[in-house]
Every structure is written in C-alpha cells, then in structure tokens.
Coordinates of N, CA and C in Angstrom, one line a residue:
M1 N -24.1 15.1 -28.0 CA -23.9 16.2 -27.0 C -25.2 17.0 -26.9
Q2 N -25.6 17.3 -25.7 CA -26.9 18.0 -25.5 C -26.7 19.5 -26.0
L3 N -27.7 20.0 -26.5 CA -27.7 21.4 -26.9 C -27.6 22.3 -25.7
R4 N -26.9 23.4 -25.9 CA -26.8 24.5 -24.8 C -27.5 25.7 -25.4
I5 N -28.6 26.1 -24.8 CA -29.4 27.2 -25.3 C -29.6 28.2 -24.2
A6 N -29.4 29.5 -24.6 CA -29.6 30.6 -23.7 C -31.1 30.9 -23.7
L7 N -31.7 30.9 -22.5 CA -33.1 31.3 -22.3 C -33.2 32.7 -21.8
L8 N -33.5 33.6 -22.7 CA -33.6 35.0 -22.4 C -35.0 35.3 -21.9
N9 N -35.1 35.3 -20.5 CA -36.4 35.3 -19.9 C -36.8 36.7 -19.6
A10 N -37.8 37.2 -20.3 CA -38.2 38.6 -20.2 C -39.5 38.7 -19.4
S11 N -39.8 37.7 -18.6 CA -41.2 37.6 -18.0 C -41.3 38.3 -16.6
H12 N -40.2 39.1 -16.2 CA -40.3 39.8 -14.9 C -40.4 38.9 -13.7
G13 N -39.7 37.7 -13.8 CA -39.7 36.8 -12.6 C -40.9 35.9 -12.5
N14 N -41.7 35.7 -13.6 CA -42.8 34.8 -13.6 C -42.2 33.4 -13.6
S15 N -42.5 32.6 -12.5 CA -41.9 31.2 -12.4 C -42.5 30.3 -13.4
D16 N -43.7 30.5 -14.0 CA -44.2 29.6 -15.0 C -43.3 29.6 -16.2
T17 N -42.7 30.7 -16.6 CA -42.0 30.8 -17.8 C -40.8 29.8 -17.9
P18 N -39.8 29.8 -17.0 CA -38.8 28.8 -17.1 C -39.3 27.4 -17.0
R19 N -40.3 27.2 -16.2 CA -40.8 25.8 -16.0 C -41.4 25.3 -17.3
N20 N -42.1 26.1 -18.0 CA -42.7 25.7 -19.3 C -41.7 25.5 -20.4
F21 N -40.7 26.3 -20.5 CA -39.7 26.1 -21.5 C -38.8 24.9 -21.2
R22 N -38.5 24.7 -19.9 CA -37.7 23.6 -19.6 C -38.4 22.3 -19.9
R23 N -39.7 22.3 -19.7 CA -40.5 21.1 -20.0 C -40.5 20.8 -21.5
E24 N -40.5 21.8 -22.3 CA -40.7 21.6 -23.8 C -39.5 21.5 -24.6
L25 N -38.4 22.1 -24.1 CA -37.1 22.1 -24.9 C -36.1 21.0 -24.4
D26 N -35.7 20.1 -25.3 CA -34.8 19.1 -25.0 C -33.4 19.7 -25.2
A27 N -32.9 20.4 -24.1 CA -31.7 21.1 -24.2 C -31.2 21.5 -22.8
D28 N -30.0 21.8 -22.6 CA -29.5 22.5 -21.4 C -29.8 23.9 -21.5
L29 N -30.8 24.4 -20.8 CA -31.2 25.8 -20.8 C -30.5 26.6 -19.8
V30 N -29.8 27.6 -20.2 CA -29.1 28.5 -19.3 C -29.9 29.8 -19.2
E31 N -30.5 30.0 -18.1 CA -31.5 31.1 -18.0 C -30.9 32.4 -17.6
F32 N -31.3 33.5 -18.3 CA -30.9 34.9 -17.9 C -32.2 35.7 -17.7
D33 N -32.3 36.4 -16.6 CA -33.4 37.2 -16.3 C -33.2 38.6 -16.9
V34 N -33.5 38.6 -18.2 CA -33.1 39.8 -19.0 C -33.9 41.0 -18.6
S35 N -35.1 40.8 -18.0 CA -35.9 42.0 -17.6 C -35.3 42.6 -16.3
S36 N -34.4 41.9 -15.7 CA -33.6 42.5 -14.6 C -32.2 42.9 -15.0
G37 N -31.9 42.9 -16.3 CA -30.6 43.3 -16.8 C -29.6 42.3 -16.9
S38 N -29.9 41.0 -16.7 CA -29.0 39.9 -16.8 C -28.9 39.5 -18.3
L39 N -27.6 39.4 -18.8 CA -27.4 39.0 -20.2 C -26.2 38.0 -20.2
P40 N -26.1 37.2 -21.2 CA -24.9 36.3 -21.3 C -23.7 37.2 -21.6
D41 N -22.5 36.7 -21.0 CA -21.3 37.5 -21.2 C -20.5 37.0 -22.4
S42 N -21.1 36.0 -23.2 CA -20.4 35.5 -24.4 C -21.5 35.0 -25.3
F43 N -21.1 34.4 -26.4 CA -22.0 33.9 -27.4 C -21.8 32.4 -27.5
R44 N -21.3 31.7 -26.5 CA -21.0 30.3 -26.5 C -22.3 29.4 -26.3
Y45 N -23.3 29.6 -27.2 CA -24.5 28.9 -27.1 C -24.9 28.3 -28.5
D46 N -25.5 27.2 -28.5 CA -26.0 26.7 -29.8 C -27.2 27.5 -30.3
A47 N -27.9 28.1 -29.5 CA -29.1 28.9 -29.9 C -29.5 29.7 -28.7
A48 N -30.5 30.6 -29.0 CA -31.1 31.4 -27.9 C -32.7 31.4 -28.1
V49 N -33.4 31.5 -27.0 CA -34.8 31.6 -27.0 C -35.2 32.9 -26.2
V50 N -36.0 33.7 -26.8 CA -36.5 34.9 -26.1 C -38.0 34.7 -25.8
T51 N -38.3 34.9 -24.5 CA -39.7 34.5 -24.0 C -40.7 35.7 -24.2
G52 N -41.9 35.4 -23.7 CA -42.9 36.5 -23.6 C -42.6 37.5 -22.5
S53 N -43.3 38.5 -22.5 CA -43.1 39.6 -21.5 C -44.4 40.5 -21.4
R54 N -44.5 41.1 -20.3 CA -45.6 42.1 -20.2 C -45.2 43.5 -20.7
A55 N -43.9 43.6 -21.1 CA -43.4 44.8 -21.7 C -43.7 44.9 -23.2
S56 N -43.5 46.1 -23.8 CA -43.6 46.2 -25.2 C -42.1 46.5 -25.7
V57 N -41.8 46.1 -26.9 CA -40.5 46.2 -27.4 C -40.1 47.7 -27.6
Y58 N -41.1 48.6 -27.8 CA -40.8 50.0 -28.0 C -40.9 50.8 -26.7
W59 N -41.0 50.2 -25.6 CA -40.9 50.9 -24.3 C -39.5 51.4 -24.0
D60 N -39.4 52.4 -23.3 CA -38.1 52.9 -22.9 C -37.7 52.4 -21.5
E61 N -37.6 51.0 -21.4 CA -37.2 50.4 -20.2 C -35.7 50.2 -20.3
P62 N -34.9 50.3 -19.1 CA -33.5 50.3 -19.2 C -32.9 48.9 -19.7
W63 N -33.6 47.9 -19.6 CA -33.1 46.5 -20.0 C -33.3 46.2 -21.4
I64 N -34.2 46.9 -22.1 CA -34.6 46.5 -23.5 C -33.5 46.8 -24.5
A65 N -32.9 48.0 -24.4 CA -31.9 48.3 -25.4 C -30.7 47.4 -25.3
P66 N -30.1 47.1 -24.1 CA -29.0 46.1 -24.1 C -29.4 44.7 -24.6
L67 N -30.7 44.3 -24.3 CA -31.1 43.0 -24.8 C -31.1 43.0 -26.4
K68 N -31.6 44.1 -26.9 CA -31.6 44.2 -28.4 C -30.2 44.2 -29.0
R69 N -29.3 44.9 -28.3 CA -27.9 44.9 -28.8 C -27.3 43.5 -28.7
W70 N -27.5 42.8 -27.6 CA -26.9 41.4 -27.5 C -27.5 40.5 -28.6
T71 N -28.8 40.6 -28.7 CA -29.5 39.8 -29.7 C -29.0 40.1 -31.1
R72 N -28.8 41.4 -31.5 CA -28.3 41.7 -32.8 C -26.9 41.1 -33.0
Q73 N -26.1 41.2 -32.0 CA -24.7 40.7 -32.1 C -24.7 39.2 -32.3
A74 N -25.6 38.5 -31.5 CA -25.7 37.0 -31.6 C -26.2 36.6 -33.0
I75 N -27.2 37.3 -33.5 CA -27.7 37.0 -34.9 C -26.6 37.2 -35.9
D76 N -25.8 38.3 -35.8 CA -24.7 38.5 -36.7 C -23.6 37.4 -36.6
R77 N -23.6 36.7 -35.5 CA -22.7 35.5 -35.4 C -23.4 34.2 -35.8
D78 N -24.5 34.3 -36.5 CA -25.3 33.2 -37.0 C -25.8 32.2 -35.9
M79 N -26.2 32.8 -34.7 CA -26.8 32.0 -33.7 C -28.3 31.9 -34.0
P80 N -28.8 30.6 -34.1 CA -30.2 30.4 -34.3 C -31.0 31.0 -33.1
F81 N -32.2 31.6 -33.4 CA -33.1 32.2 -32.4 C -34.5 31.7 -32.6
L82 N -35.2 31.5 -31.4 CA -36.6 31.4 -31.4 C -37.2 32.4 -30.5
G83 N -38.2 33.2 -31.0 CA -38.8 34.2 -30.2 C -40.3 33.8 -30.0
V84 N -40.8 33.9 -28.8 CA -42.2 33.6 -28.5 C -42.9 34.9 -28.0
C85 N -44.0 35.3 -28.6 CA -44.8 36.5 -28.3 C -43.9 37.7 -28.2
Y86 N -43.6 38.2 -27.0 CA -42.7 39.4 -27.0 C -41.4 39.1 -27.7
G87 N -40.9 37.8 -27.5 CA -39.6 37.5 -28.2 C -39.8 37.5 -29.7
H88 N -40.9 37.1 -30.2 CA -41.2 37.2 -31.7 C -41.1 38.6 -32.1
Q89 N -41.7 39.5 -31.3 CA -41.8 40.9 -31.7 C -40.4 41.6 -31.6
L90 N -39.6 41.2 -30.5 CA -38.3 41.7 -30.3 C -37.4 41.3 -31.5
L91 N -37.4 40.1 -31.9 CA -36.6 39.6 -33.0 C -36.9 40.4 -34.3
A92 N -38.2 40.5 -34.5 CA -38.7 41.3 -35.7 C -38.1 42.7 -35.7
D93 N -38.2 43.3 -34.5 CA -37.8 44.7 -34.4 C -36.3 44.8 -34.6
V94 N -35.5 43.9 -34.0 CA -34.1 43.9 -34.1 C -33.6 43.8 -35.6
I95 N -34.2 43.0 -36.4 CA -33.8 42.8 -37.7 C -34.5 43.6 -38.8
G96 N -35.3 44.6 -38.3 CA -35.8 45.5 -39.3 C -37.3 45.5 -39.5
G97 N -38.0 44.8 -38.7 CA -39.5 44.8 -38.8 C -40.1 45.9 -38.0
T98 N -41.4 46.0 -38.0 CA -42.2 47.0 -37.3 C -43.2 46.3 -36.3
V99 N -43.2 46.8 -35.1 CA -44.1 46.4 -34.1 C -44.9 47.5 -33.6
E100 N -46.2 47.3 -33.5 CA -47.2 48.4 -33.1 C -48.2 47.8 -32.2
G101 N -48.9 48.7 -31.4 CA -50.0 48.3 -30.6 C -51.2 48.0 -31.4
M102 N -52.0 47.1 -30.9 CA -53.3 46.7 -31.5 C -54.4 47.5 -30.9
D103 N -55.6 47.4 -31.6 CA -56.7 48.1 -31.0 C -57.4 47.3 -29.9
D104 N -56.9 46.1 -29.7 CA -57.6 45.2 -28.6 C -56.6 44.0 -28.4
Y105 N -56.9 43.3 -27.3 CA -56.2 42.1 -27.0 C -56.6 41.0 -27.9
E106 N -55.7 40.1 -28.3 CA -56.1 38.8 -28.8 C -55.8 37.9 -27.6
L107 N -56.8 37.2 -27.1 CA -56.7 36.5 -25.9 C -57.5 35.2 -26.0
G108 N -56.9 34.1 -25.6 CA -57.6 32.8 -25.6 C -57.1 31.9 -26.7
Y109 N -57.7 30.7 -26.7 CA -57.4 29.7 -27.7 C -57.9 30.2 -29.1
R110 N -57.1 30.2 -30.1 CA -57.4 30.7 -31.4 C -56.9 29.7 -32.5
T111 N -57.4 29.9 -33.7 CA -56.9 29.1 -34.8 C -55.9 29.9 -35.6
V112 N -54.8 29.3 -35.9 CA -53.7 30.0 -36.7 C -53.5 29.0 -37.9
T113 N -53.1 29.6 -39.0 CA -52.8 28.9 -40.2 C -51.3 29.1 -40.6
H114 N -50.6 27.9 -40.8 CA -49.2 28.1 -41.2 C -49.1 27.7 -42.7
R115 N -47.9 28.1 -43.2 CA -47.6 27.9 -44.7 C -46.7 26.7 -45.0
G116 N -46.5 25.9 -44.0 CA -45.8 24.6 -44.3 C -44.3 24.7 -44.0
G117 N -43.8 23.5 -43.6 CA -42.3 23.3 -43.5 C -41.8 24.1 -42.3
G118 N -40.4 24.0 -42.2 CA -39.8 24.7 -41.1 C -40.2 24.3 -39.7
L119 N -40.5 25.3 -38.9 CA -41.0 25.0 -37.5 C -42.3 24.2 -37.5
F120 N -43.0 24.3 -38.6 CA -44.4 23.8 -38.6 C -44.5 22.4 -39.2
E121 N -43.4 21.8 -39.5 CA -43.4 20.4 -40.1 C -44.1 19.5 -39.1
G122 N -45.1 18.7 -39.6 CA -45.8 17.8 -38.8 C -47.0 18.4 -38.0
I123 N -47.3 19.7 -38.2 CA -48.4 20.4 -37.5 C -49.5 20.6 -38.5
D124 N -50.7 20.4 -38.1 CA -51.9 20.6 -39.0 C -51.8 22.0 -39.5
T125 N -52.2 22.2 -40.8 CA -52.2 23.5 -41.4 C -52.9 24.6 -40.6
D126 N -54.1 24.2 -40.2 CA -54.9 25.1 -39.3 C -54.8 24.4 -37.9
F127 N -54.2 25.1 -37.0 CA -53.9 24.5 -35.7 C -54.4 25.5 -34.6
T128 N -54.6 24.9 -33.4 CA -55.0 25.6 -32.2 C -53.9 26.1 -31.4
V129 N -53.9 27.3 -30.9 CA -52.9 27.9 -30.0 C -53.5 28.8 -29.0
F130 N -52.7 29.1 -27.9 CA -53.2 30.1 -26.9 C -52.5 31.4 -27.3
T131 N -53.3 32.4 -27.3 CA -52.7 33.8 -27.6 C -53.0 34.7 -26.5
T132 N -52.1 35.6 -26.2 CA -52.3 36.7 -25.3 C -51.4 37.9 -25.7
H133 N -51.9 38.9 -26.4 CA -51.0 40.0 -26.8 C -51.8 41.2 -27.3
S134 N -51.3 42.4 -27.0 CA -51.9 43.6 -27.5 C -50.9 44.4 -28.4
D135 N -49.8 43.8 -28.7 CA -48.9 44.3 -29.7 C -48.8 43.3 -30.8
T136 N -48.4 43.7 -32.0 CA -48.2 42.8 -33.1 C -47.2 43.3 -34.1
V137 N -46.6 42.3 -34.8 CA -45.6 42.7 -35.9 C -46.5 43.1 -37.1
T138 N -46.4 44.4 -37.5 CA -47.2 44.9 -38.6 C -46.5 44.8 -39.9
D139 N -45.2 44.9 -39.9 CA -44.3 44.8 -41.1 C -43.2 43.8 -40.8
L140 N -43.1 42.8 -41.7 CA -42.0 41.8 -41.5 C -40.6 42.5 -41.8
P141 N -39.6 41.9 -41.2 CA -38.2 42.4 -41.6 C -37.9 42.1 -43.0
P142 N -37.0 42.9 -43.6 CA -36.6 42.6 -45.0 C -36.1 41.2 -45.1
E143 N -36.4 40.5 -46.2 CA -36.0 39.1 -46.4 C -36.7 38.1 -45.5
A144 N -37.5 38.5 -44.6 CA -38.2 37.5 -43.8 C -39.4 36.9 -44.6
T145 N -39.7 35.7 -44.2 CA -40.8 35.0 -44.8 C -42.0 34.8 -43.8
L146 N -43.2 35.1 -44.2 CA -44.3 34.9 -43.4 C -44.6 33.4 -43.3
T147 N -44.7 32.9 -42.0 CA -44.9 31.4 -41.9 C -46.2 31.1 -41.3
A148 N -46.9 32.0 -40.6 CA -48.2 31.7 -39.9 C -48.9 33.0 -39.7
E149 N -50.3 32.9 -39.8 CA -51.1 34.1 -39.6 C -52.5 33.6 -39.3
N150 N -53.3 34.6 -38.8 CA -54.8 34.4 -38.7 C -55.4 35.8 -39.0
D151 N -56.7 35.9 -38.6 CA -57.4 37.1 -38.9 C -56.9 38.3 -38.1
R152 N -56.1 38.1 -37.1 CA -55.6 39.2 -36.4 C -54.2 39.6 -36.8
G153 N -53.6 38.9 -37.8 CA -52.3 39.3 -38.3 C -51.3 38.3 -38.3
I154 N -50.0 38.7 -38.3 CA -48.8 37.8 -38.4 C -48.7 37.0 -37.1
H155 N -48.5 35.7 -37.3 CA -48.3 34.8 -36.1 C -47.0 34.1 -36.2
G156 N -46.2 34.2 -37.3 CA -45.0 33.5 -37.4 C -44.1 34.1 -38.6
F157 N -42.8 34.1 -38.4 CA -41.9 34.4 -39.5 C -40.6 33.7 -39.4
Q158 N -39.9 33.6 -40.5 CA -38.5 33.1 -40.5 C -37.6 34.0 -41.3
C159 N -36.4 34.3 -40.8 CA -35.5 35.1 -41.5 C -34.1 34.5 -41.3
G160 N -33.7 33.6 -42.2 CA -32.4 32.8 -42.0 C -32.6 31.9 -40.8
D161 N -31.7 32.1 -39.8 CA -31.7 31.3 -38.6 C -32.6 31.8 -37.5
V162 N -33.4 32.8 -37.8 CA -34.3 33.5 -36.8 C -35.7 33.1 -37.0
F163 N -36.4 32.6 -36.0 CA -37.8 32.2 -36.1 C -38.6 32.9 -35.0
G164 N -39.8 33.3 -35.3 CA -40.6 34.0 -34.4 C -42.0 33.4 -34.5
V165 N -42.7 33.3 -33.3 CA -44.1 32.9 -33.3 C -44.8 33.8 -32.3
Q166 N -46.0 34.3 -32.6 CA -46.7 35.3 -31.8 C -47.4 34.6 -30.6
F167 N -47.8 33.4 -30.9 CA -48.6 32.6 -29.9 C -47.7 31.9 -28.9
H168 N -48.3 31.2 -27.9 CA -47.6 30.6 -26.8 C -47.7 29.1 -26.9
P169 N -46.9 28.4 -27.6 CA -46.9 26.9 -27.6 C -46.5 26.3 -26.3
E170 N -45.8 27.0 -25.5 CA -45.2 26.5 -24.2 C -46.3 26.4 -23.1
Y171 N -47.4 27.1 -23.3 CA -48.3 27.2 -22.2 C -49.0 25.9 -21.8
D172 N -49.1 25.6 -20.5 CA -50.0 24.6 -20.0 C -51.3 25.2 -19.6
M173 N -52.3 24.4 -19.1 CA -53.6 25.0 -18.8 C -53.5 25.9 -17.6
E174 N -52.6 25.6 -16.6 CA -52.4 26.4 -15.4 C -52.0 27.8 -15.8
T175 N -51.0 27.9 -16.7 CA -50.5 29.2 -17.1 C -51.5 30.0 -17.9
A176 N -52.2 29.3 -18.8 CA -53.3 30.0 -19.6 C -54.3 30.6 -18.7
E177 N -54.7 29.8 -17.6 CA -55.7 30.3 -16.7 C -55.2 31.5 -15.9
R178 N -54.0 31.4 -15.4 CA -53.4 32.5 -14.6 C -53.2 33.8 -15.4
V179 N -52.7 33.6 -16.6 CA -52.5 34.8 -17.4 C -53.8 35.5 -17.8
T180 N -54.8 34.7 -18.1 CA -56.2 35.2 -18.5 C -56.8 35.9 -17.3
D181 N -56.8 35.3 -16.1 CA -57.4 35.9 -14.9 C -56.6 37.2 -14.6
G182 N -55.4 37.3 -14.9 CA -54.6 38.5 -14.6 C -54.9 39.7 -15.5
K183 N -55.7 39.5 -16.5 CA -56.1 40.6 -17.4 C -57.4 41.3 -16.9
R184 N -57.9 41.0 -15.8 CA -59.2 41.6 -15.3 C -59.1 43.1 -15.1
D185 N -57.9 43.6 -14.9 CA -57.7 45.1 -14.8 C -57.7 45.8 -16.1
Q186 N -57.7 45.0 -17.2 CA -57.6 45.6 -18.6 C -58.8 45.2 -19.5
L187 N -59.5 44.1 -19.1 CA -60.6 43.7 -20.0 C -61.8 43.4 -19.1
P188 N -63.0 43.5 -19.7 CA -64.2 43.2 -18.9 C -64.3 41.8 -18.3
D189 N -64.9 41.7 -17.2 CA -65.0 40.4 -16.5 C -65.7 39.4 -17.4
D190 N -66.7 39.8 -18.1 CA -67.5 38.8 -18.9 C -66.6 38.2 -20.0
R191 N -65.7 39.0 -20.6 CA -64.8 38.5 -21.6 C -63.8 37.6 -20.9
I192 N -63.2 37.9 -19.8 CA -62.3 37.1 -19.1 C -62.9 35.7 -18.8
D193 N -64.2 35.8 -18.3 CA -64.9 34.5 -17.9 C -65.1 33.7 -19.2
R194 N -65.4 34.3 -20.3 CA -65.6 33.5 -21.5 C -64.3 32.8 -21.9
V195 N -63.2 33.5 -21.8 CA -61.9 32.9 -22.2 C -61.6 31.8 -21.2
L196 N -61.8 32.0 -19.9 CA -61.5 31.0 -18.9 C -62.4 29.7 -19.2
G197 N -63.6 29.9 -19.6 CA -64.5 28.8 -19.9 C -64.0 28.0 -21.1
G198 N -63.2 28.6 -22.0 CA -62.7 27.9 -23.1 C -61.4 27.1 -22.8
I199 N -60.8 27.3 -21.6 CA -59.6 26.6 -21.3 C -60.0 25.3 -20.6
D200 N -60.1 24.2 -21.4 CA -60.4 22.9 -21.0 C -59.5 21.9 -21.6
E201 N -59.6 20.6 -21.1 CA -58.7 19.6 -21.5 C -58.8 19.3 -23.0
E202 N -60.0 19.4 -23.6 CA -60.1 19.1 -25.0 C -59.4 20.1 -25.8
T203 N -59.6 21.4 -25.5 CA -58.9 22.5 -26.3 C -57.4 22.5 -26.0
Y204 N -57.0 22.2 -24.8 CA -55.6 22.2 -24.5 C -54.9 21.0 -25.2
D205 N -55.6 19.9 -25.3 CA -55.0 18.7 -26.0 C -54.8 19.1 -27.5
A206 N -55.8 19.8 -28.1 CA -55.7 20.3 -29.5 C -54.5 21.2 -29.6
A207 N -54.3 22.1 -28.6 CA -53.2 23.1 -28.7 C -51.8 22.4 -28.6
C208 N -51.8 21.2 -27.9 CA -50.5 20.5 -27.7 C -49.9 20.1 -29.1
G209 N -50.7 20.1 -30.1 CA -50.1 19.8 -31.4 C -49.0 20.8 -31.9
A210 N -49.2 22.1 -31.4 CA -48.2 23.1 -31.8 C -46.9 22.9 -31.1
K211 N -46.8 22.1 -30.0 CA -45.6 22.0 -29.3 C -44.5 21.3 -30.1
T212 N -45.0 20.6 -31.2 CA -44.0 20.0 -32.1 C -43.0 21.0 -32.7
L213 N -43.3 22.3 -32.7 CA -42.4 23.3 -33.2 C -41.1 23.3 -32.3
F214 N -41.2 23.0 -31.0 CA -40.0 22.9 -30.2 C -39.1 21.8 -30.7
E215 N -39.6 20.7 -31.0 CA -38.8 19.6 -31.5 C -38.2 20.0 -32.9
N216 N -39.0 20.7 -33.7 CA -38.4 21.1 -35.0 C -37.3 22.1 -34.8
F217 N -37.5 23.0 -33.8 CA -36.4 24.0 -33.6 C -35.2 23.4 -33.1
T218 N -35.2 22.5 -32.2 CA -34.0 21.9 -31.7 C -33.4 21.0 -32.7
A219 N -34.2 20.3 -33.6 CA -33.6 19.6 -34.7 C -32.9 20.5 -35.6
Y220 N -33.4 21.6 -35.9 CA -32.8 22.6 -36.8 C -31.5 23.1 -36.2
V221 N -31.5 23.3 -34.9 CA -30.2 23.8 -34.2 C -29.2 22.7 -34.2
R222 N -29.6 21.5 -34.0 CA -28.6 20.4 -34.1 C -28.0 20.3 -35.5
E223 N -28.8 20.4 -36.5 CA -28.3 20.4 -37.9 C -27.3 21.5 -38.1
R224 N -27.7 22.7 -37.7 CA -26.8 23.9 -37.9 C -25.5 23.7 -37.1
R225 N -25.5 23.1 -35.9 CA -24.3 22.8 -35.2 C -23.4 21.8 -35.9
A226 N -24.0 20.8 -36.5 CA -23.3 19.8 -37.2 C -22.6 20.4 -38.4
E227 N -23.4 21.3 -39.1 CA -22.8 22.0 -40.3 C -21.6 22.8 -39.9
R228 N -21.7 23.5 -38.8 CA -20.6 24.3 -38.3 C -19.4 23.5 -38.0
S229 N -19.6 22.3 -37.3 CA -18.5 21.4 -37.0 C -17.8 20.9 -38.2
E230 N -18.6 20.5 -39.2 CA -18.1 20.0 -40.5 C -17.2 21.1 -41.2
A231 N -17.8 22.3 -41.2 CA -17.0 23.4 -41.8 C -15.7 23.7 -41.0
D232 N -15.7 23.5 -39.7 CA -14.5 23.7 -38.9 C -13.4 22.6 -39.4
R233 N -13.9 21.4 -39.5 CA -13.0 20.3 -39.9 C -12.4 20.6 -41.3
T234 N -13.3 21.0 -42.1 CA -12.9 21.2 -43.5 C -11.9 22.4 -43.6
D235 N -12.1 23.4 -42.9 CA -11.2 24.6 -42.9 C -10.0 24.4 -42.1
G236 N -10.0 23.4 -41.2 CA -8.9 23.2 -40.3 C -8.8 24.2 -39.2
N237 N -10.0 24.9 -38.9 CA -10.1 25.9 -37.9 C -11.0 25.4 -36.8
E238 N -10.9 25.9 -35.7 CA -11.8 25.6 -34.6 C -12.8 26.7 -34.4
R239 N -14.0 26.5 -34.9 CA -15.1 27.5 -34.8 C -15.4 27.8 -33.3
D240 N -15.5 29.1 -33.0 CA -15.8 29.5 -31.7 C -17.1 30.2 -31.7
G241 N -18.2 29.8 -32.2 CA -19.5 30.5 -32.2 C -19.6 31.9 -31.6
G242 N -18.5 32.6 -31.7 CA -18.5 34.0 -31.1 C -18.1 33.9 -29.7
S243 N -17.0 33.1 -29.4 CA -16.7 32.8 -28.0 C -16.1 34.0 -27.3
E244 N -15.7 35.0 -28.0 CA -15.1 36.2 -27.4 C -16.1 36.8 -26.4
P245 N -15.6 37.5 -25.4 CA -16.6 38.2 -24.5 C -17.4 39.2 -25.3
V246 N -18.6 39.5 -24.7 CA -19.5 40.5 -25.4 C -18.8 41.9 -25.5
G247 N -18.2 42.3 -24.4 CA -17.6 43.7 -24.4 C -18.6 44.7 -24.0
E248 N -18.2 45.9 -24.0 CA -19.0 47.0 -23.5 C -20.2 47.3 -24.3
S249 N -20.1 47.1 -25.6 CA -21.2 47.5 -26.5 C -22.5 46.7 -26.2
A250 N -22.4 45.5 -25.7 CA -23.6 44.7 -25.5 C -24.1 44.9 -24.1
G251 N -23.3 45.3 -23.1 CA -23.8 45.4 -21.8 C -24.1 46.9 -21.4
A252 N -23.6 47.8 -22.1 CA -23.8 49.2 -21.7 C -25.2 49.7 -21.9
V253 N -25.7 50.5 -21.0 CA -27.0 51.0 -21.1 C -27.0 52.4 -21.8

C-alpha cells in the first residue's frame, strides 16, 4: 500500500515546491498550503513533510501558530516528520530547540558532513547540498541528536520520529537558479552572480547524492507503519494513527 504523506507547504504558493517534493517522494502526497492557513483536519497520515518558506519560525504571522499546534499534536501521536530548511527549524522549535537569525545568508552549493546512519545511510560522509537560509537552529531540542553540520552550524537532527535537514535536497537546477536570483534585493549582485556561476550540471549531479535521504525517510515510515500494524494485531485493537478530528485547539488562531 502506498504511503500517504501530508505535505505541509509553507512556500507561499511557489509552484516549484510541490513539484520538487512530488518528484522525490515515493508516496501519495496530500498538499496543504499552510502559509494560507490550510491544515489537515485529522492525523490520518503515515507521515508529514514540512517544506521551506521565506518566513521565519519566530515571526508573528497568523498561520504559524496553528501550524505549530497541529505539528505538536501530530508528533505527540507518533507521526514521523521530515522538515526541510524552514521545516527543519519549525520542527526544532516545536519540540524545544532554539532558532535564531544568522549574521549572513548561507547561499549556494556547500559541503555538509553527516554522522552516519538514519537519513544519511548510503550518502557520502562529506556531501554536496544546496543551501539558502538566514536563520539557523542554534540549540537542539532536548534528547535530539545532531546528524549533520558544516562550518555554518547545524544542518540535521533527529529526535525520535522527527527528522530535520537545513539544506534543500529536493532542489533541481531551475529552482536553485530562481531562488538565488531572487535574493538580489538582499545580497550584492556580484555575490549572486558567483553563486549562479556555481550552479552547473557537475555540481548538481554531486548534490543529487543527498536525494537518497528521501528514500531513507520513506523506508523508515514504511517500517514504522508495519510496526504499528503488528502492534494492532497483537493488541487486538485497530490503531487509528490519531484519526479523530483535530478539533478547535489545532485550528484556532
């Protein structure tokens, strides 16, 4: 049976985002435009993925607090999560970590080092990824494990069924170019041009190695689903992954 995953799209309507995640994730993705206030009305999903965003998790935007509440409730129901960039920061924030602004953007293809296993099984220890962020997780949540980092800080963590990565493994070259060019109002043209010059087939091919983490995540989710099904059979109960409606607490602003 195909996995059913909630795609919590925080990209403010950017069409690249669902296209990229649908290409990379072998699952039935049910998309919610969370930056417009759309959230699932139940927890009947095998997992959830939180995307990148131009927002900061500490902004006082009307959609952010409800997203955090739904995410917290889903995590409490043992739903596996993958967060990318903003999603990574949001998950860290929700489960007790700290997110702060950086002194500068990290932008372009960069080298990140992982600590083995988990999402990074089969990926070179030092691997190439595309980065674009000016916020970062400065303190991990309690009980979380650091899984990846570089000279700019934390690039990955795991806490139980919750996984976060700061970089963008889902990006294709078109997205990397568009996002970089869109930073001209925030960064000098010469820096933007240097980053654009580094977006080429060779570097993109190297960065594709990180896409293995999507396969690793879905494999993990399938294993967790199988474990729940076995527990249901053993207990003689029908597990409902939190099938009750969310209720007012998740949707209220």
